[in-house]
Coordinates of N, CA and C in Angstrom, one line a residue:
X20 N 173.6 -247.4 172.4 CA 172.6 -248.2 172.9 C 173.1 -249.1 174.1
X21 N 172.1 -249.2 175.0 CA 172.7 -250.0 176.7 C 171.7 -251.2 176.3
X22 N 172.8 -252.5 176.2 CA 172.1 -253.6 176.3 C 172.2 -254.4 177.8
X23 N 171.1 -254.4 178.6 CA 171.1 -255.3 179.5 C 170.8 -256.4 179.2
X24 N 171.9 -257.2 180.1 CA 171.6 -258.8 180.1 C 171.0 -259.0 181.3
X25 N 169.7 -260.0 181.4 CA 168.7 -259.9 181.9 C 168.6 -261.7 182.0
X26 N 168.0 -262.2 183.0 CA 168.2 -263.6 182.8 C 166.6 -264.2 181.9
X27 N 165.5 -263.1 182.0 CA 164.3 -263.5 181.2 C 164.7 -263.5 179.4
X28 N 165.6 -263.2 179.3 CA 166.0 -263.0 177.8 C 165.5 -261.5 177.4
X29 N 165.5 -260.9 177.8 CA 164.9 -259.5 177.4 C 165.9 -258.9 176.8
X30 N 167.1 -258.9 176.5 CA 168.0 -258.2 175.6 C 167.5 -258.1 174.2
X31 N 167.3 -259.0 173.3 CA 167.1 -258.5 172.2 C 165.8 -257.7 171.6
X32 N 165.0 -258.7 172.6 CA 163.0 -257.2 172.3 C 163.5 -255.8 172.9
X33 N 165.0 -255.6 173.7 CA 165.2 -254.3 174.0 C 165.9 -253.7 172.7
X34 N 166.6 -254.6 172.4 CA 167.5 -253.6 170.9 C 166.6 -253.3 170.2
X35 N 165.9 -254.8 169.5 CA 164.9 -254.2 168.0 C 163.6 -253.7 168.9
X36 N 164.0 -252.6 169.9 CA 162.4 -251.7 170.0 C 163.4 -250.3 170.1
X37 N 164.4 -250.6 170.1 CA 165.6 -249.4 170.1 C 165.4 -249.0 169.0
X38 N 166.3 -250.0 168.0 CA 166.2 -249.8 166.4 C 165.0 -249.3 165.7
X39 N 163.8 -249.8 166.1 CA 162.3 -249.4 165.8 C 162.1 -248.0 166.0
X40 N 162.3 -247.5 166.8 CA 162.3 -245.6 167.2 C 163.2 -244.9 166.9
X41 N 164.4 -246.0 166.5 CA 165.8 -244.7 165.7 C 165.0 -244.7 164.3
X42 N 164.8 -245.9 163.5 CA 164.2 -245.6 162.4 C 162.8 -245.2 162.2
X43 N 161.9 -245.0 163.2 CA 160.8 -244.0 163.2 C 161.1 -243.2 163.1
X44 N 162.1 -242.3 164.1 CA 162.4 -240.9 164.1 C 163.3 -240.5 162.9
X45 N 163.9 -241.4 162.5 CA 164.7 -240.9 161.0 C 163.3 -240.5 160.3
X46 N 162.6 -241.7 160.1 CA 161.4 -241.1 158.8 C 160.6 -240.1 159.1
X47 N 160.5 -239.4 160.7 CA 159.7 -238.4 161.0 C 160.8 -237.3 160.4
X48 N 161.8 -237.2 160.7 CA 163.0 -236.0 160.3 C 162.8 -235.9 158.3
X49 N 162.9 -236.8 158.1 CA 163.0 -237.1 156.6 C 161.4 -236.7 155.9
X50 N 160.4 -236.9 156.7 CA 159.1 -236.0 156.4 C 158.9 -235.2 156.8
X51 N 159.5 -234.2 158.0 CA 159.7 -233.1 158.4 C 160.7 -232.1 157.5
X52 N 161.6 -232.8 156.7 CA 162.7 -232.0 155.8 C 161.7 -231.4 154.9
X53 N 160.9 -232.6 154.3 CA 160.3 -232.4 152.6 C 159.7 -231.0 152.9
X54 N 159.3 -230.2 153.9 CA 158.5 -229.0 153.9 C 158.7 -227.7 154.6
X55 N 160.4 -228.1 154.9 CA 161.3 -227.0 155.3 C 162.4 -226.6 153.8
X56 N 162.5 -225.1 153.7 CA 163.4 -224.9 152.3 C 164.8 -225.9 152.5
X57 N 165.0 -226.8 151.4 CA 166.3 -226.8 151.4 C 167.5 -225.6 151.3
X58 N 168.5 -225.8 151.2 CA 169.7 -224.9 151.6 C 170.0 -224.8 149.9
X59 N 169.7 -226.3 148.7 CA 170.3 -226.3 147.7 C 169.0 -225.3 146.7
X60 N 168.3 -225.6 147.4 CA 167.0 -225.0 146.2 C 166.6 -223.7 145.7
X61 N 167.8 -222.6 146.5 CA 168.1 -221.2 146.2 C 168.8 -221.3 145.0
X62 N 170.1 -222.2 144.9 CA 170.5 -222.0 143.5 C 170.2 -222.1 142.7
X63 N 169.2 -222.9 142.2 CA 168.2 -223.6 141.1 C 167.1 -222.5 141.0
X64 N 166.9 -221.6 141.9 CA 165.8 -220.3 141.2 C 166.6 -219.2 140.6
X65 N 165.9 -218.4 139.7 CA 166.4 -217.2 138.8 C 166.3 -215.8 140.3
X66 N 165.6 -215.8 140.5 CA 165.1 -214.7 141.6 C 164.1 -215.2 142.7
X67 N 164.8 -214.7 143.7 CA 163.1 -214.8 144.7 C 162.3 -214.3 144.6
X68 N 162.3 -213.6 143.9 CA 160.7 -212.3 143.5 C 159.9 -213.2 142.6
X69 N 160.4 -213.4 141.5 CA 159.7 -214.8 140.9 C 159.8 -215.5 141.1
X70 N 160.4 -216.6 142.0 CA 159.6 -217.6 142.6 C 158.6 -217.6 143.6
X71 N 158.5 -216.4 144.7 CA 157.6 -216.0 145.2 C 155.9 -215.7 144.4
X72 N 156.1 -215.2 143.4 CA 155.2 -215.1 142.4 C 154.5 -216.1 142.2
X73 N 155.3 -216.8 141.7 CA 154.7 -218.3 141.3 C 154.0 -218.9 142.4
X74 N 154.2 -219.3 143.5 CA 154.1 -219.5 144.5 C 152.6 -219.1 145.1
X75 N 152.6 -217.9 144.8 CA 151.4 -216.9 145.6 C 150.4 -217.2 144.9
X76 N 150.0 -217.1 143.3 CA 149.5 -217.2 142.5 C 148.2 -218.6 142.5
X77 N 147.3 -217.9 142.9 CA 146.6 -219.2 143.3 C 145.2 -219.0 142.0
X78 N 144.8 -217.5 141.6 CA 143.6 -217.7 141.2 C 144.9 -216.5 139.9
X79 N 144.7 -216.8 139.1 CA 145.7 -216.3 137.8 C 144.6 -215.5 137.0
X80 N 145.0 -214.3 136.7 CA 144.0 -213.7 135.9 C 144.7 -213.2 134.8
X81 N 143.7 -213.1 133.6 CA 143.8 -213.0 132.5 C 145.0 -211.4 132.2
X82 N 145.9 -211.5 131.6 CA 146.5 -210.2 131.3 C 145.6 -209.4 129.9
X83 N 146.2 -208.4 129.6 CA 145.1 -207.5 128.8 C 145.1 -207.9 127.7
X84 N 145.5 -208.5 126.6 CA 144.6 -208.5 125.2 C 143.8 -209.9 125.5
X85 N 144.6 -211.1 126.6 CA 143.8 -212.6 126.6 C 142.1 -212.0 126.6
X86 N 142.1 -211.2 127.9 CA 141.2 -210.4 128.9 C 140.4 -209.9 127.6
X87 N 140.4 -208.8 127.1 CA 139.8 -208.3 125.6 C 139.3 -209.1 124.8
X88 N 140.2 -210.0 124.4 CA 139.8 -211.2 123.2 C 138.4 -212.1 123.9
X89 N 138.5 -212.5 125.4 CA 138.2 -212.9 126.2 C 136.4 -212.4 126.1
X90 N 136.3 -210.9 126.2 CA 135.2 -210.3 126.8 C 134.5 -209.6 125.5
X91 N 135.3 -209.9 123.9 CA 134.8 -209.0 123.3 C 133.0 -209.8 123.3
X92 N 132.5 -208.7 121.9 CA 131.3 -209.4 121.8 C 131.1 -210.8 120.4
X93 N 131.0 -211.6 120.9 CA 130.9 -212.7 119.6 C 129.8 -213.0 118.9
X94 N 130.0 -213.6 117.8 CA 128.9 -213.9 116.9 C 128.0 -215.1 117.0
X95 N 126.9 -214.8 117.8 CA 126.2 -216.0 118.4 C 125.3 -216.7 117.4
X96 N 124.7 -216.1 116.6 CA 123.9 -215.9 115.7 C 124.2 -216.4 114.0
X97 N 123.4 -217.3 112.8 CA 124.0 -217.4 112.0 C 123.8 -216.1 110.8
X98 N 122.9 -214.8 111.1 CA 123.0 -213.5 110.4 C 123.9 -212.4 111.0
X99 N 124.6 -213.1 112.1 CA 125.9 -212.6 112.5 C 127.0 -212.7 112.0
X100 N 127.2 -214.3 112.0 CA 128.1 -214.8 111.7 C 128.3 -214.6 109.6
X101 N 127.3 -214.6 109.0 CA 127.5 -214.4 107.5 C 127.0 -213.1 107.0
X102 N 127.2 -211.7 107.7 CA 127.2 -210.6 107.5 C 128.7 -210.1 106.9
X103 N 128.4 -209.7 105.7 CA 129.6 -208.9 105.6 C 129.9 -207.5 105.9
X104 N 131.0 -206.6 105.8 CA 131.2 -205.9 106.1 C 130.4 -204.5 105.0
X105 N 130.0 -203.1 105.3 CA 129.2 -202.5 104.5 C 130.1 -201.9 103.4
X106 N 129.2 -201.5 102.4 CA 130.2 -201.4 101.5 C 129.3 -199.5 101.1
X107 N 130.4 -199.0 100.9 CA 130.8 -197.5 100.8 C 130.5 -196.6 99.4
X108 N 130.0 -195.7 98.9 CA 129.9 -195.6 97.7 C 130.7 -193.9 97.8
X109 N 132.0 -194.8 98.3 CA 133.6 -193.3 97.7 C 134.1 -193.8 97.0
X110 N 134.3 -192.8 96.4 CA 134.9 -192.7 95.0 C 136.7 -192.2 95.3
X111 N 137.5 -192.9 95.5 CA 139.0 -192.2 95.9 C 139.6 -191.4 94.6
X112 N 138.9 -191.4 93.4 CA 139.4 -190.7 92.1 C 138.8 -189.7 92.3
X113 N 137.5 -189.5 92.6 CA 136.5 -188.5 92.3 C 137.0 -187.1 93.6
X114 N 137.0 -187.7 94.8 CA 137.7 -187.5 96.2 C 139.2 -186.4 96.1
X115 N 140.0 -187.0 95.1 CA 141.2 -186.4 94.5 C 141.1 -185.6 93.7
X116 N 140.3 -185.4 92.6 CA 139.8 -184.3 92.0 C 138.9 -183.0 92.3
X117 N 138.4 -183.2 93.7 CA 137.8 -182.5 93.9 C 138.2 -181.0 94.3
X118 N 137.1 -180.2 94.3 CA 137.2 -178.7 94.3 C 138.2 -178.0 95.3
X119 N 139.2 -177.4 95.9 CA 139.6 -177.0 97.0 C 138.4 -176.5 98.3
X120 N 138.7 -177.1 99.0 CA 138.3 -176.4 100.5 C 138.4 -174.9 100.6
X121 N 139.6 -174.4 100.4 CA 140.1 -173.1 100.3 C 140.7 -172.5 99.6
X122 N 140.6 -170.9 99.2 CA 141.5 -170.7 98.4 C 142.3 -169.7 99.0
X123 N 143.3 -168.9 98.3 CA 144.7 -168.2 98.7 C 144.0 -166.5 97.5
X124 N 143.7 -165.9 98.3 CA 143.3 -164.4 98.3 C 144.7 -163.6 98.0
X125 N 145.3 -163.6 99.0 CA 146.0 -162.7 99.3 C 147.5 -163.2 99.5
X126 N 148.8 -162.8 98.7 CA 149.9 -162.9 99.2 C 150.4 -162.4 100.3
X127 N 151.8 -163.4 101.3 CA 151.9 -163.1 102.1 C 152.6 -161.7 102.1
X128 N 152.7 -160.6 103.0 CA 153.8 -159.3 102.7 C 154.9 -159.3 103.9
X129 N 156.3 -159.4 103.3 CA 157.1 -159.8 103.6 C 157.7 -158.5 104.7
X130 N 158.1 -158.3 106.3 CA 158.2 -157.5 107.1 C 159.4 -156.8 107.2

């Protein structure tokens, strides 16, 4: 810094307007950093592919079962909602006993 001595007294409104623009320009540099990559903030990510991801990701969409669960159809209704499920008149004993489908005619003859 060039301090002139001046006989009106103007030396020191020259320093503190000096000091006033060194420390402006520091805080313009120091708000200009916050939005350039730091150098340290590559170690601290797993991958750039995922962090780029993250990054990009502005409107996030559902993956497939959220998506499904998401879109099925629901039970809006209270004869919806206290329906049970139908009930079947098989017999799994009767089912097992039953007659063959096919039968065996003919043995095979061996070549």
């Amino acid at each position: 810094m060039v301090v002139r001595e001046t006989t009106g007294g103007l030396a020191a409104p020259l320093l503190t307007m000096q000091l006033l623009r060194l420390v402006v320009l520091l805080c313009a540099c120091v708000a200009a950093s916050a939005f350039s990559a730091a150098p340290g903030a590559a170690v601290l990510r797993r991958s750039p592919v995922a962090a780029s991801a993250l990054t990009m990701a502005h409107h996030v969409q559902k993956k497939s079962t959220k998506k499904h669960n998401d879109r099925r159809p629901k039970k809006s209704s209270p004869a919806d909602r206290n329906r049970t499920p139908p009930t079947y008149a098989v017999n799994p004993l009767a089912a097992m006993h039953a007659t063959p489908d096919f039968t065996v005619t003919l043995k095979a003859v061996a070549v």
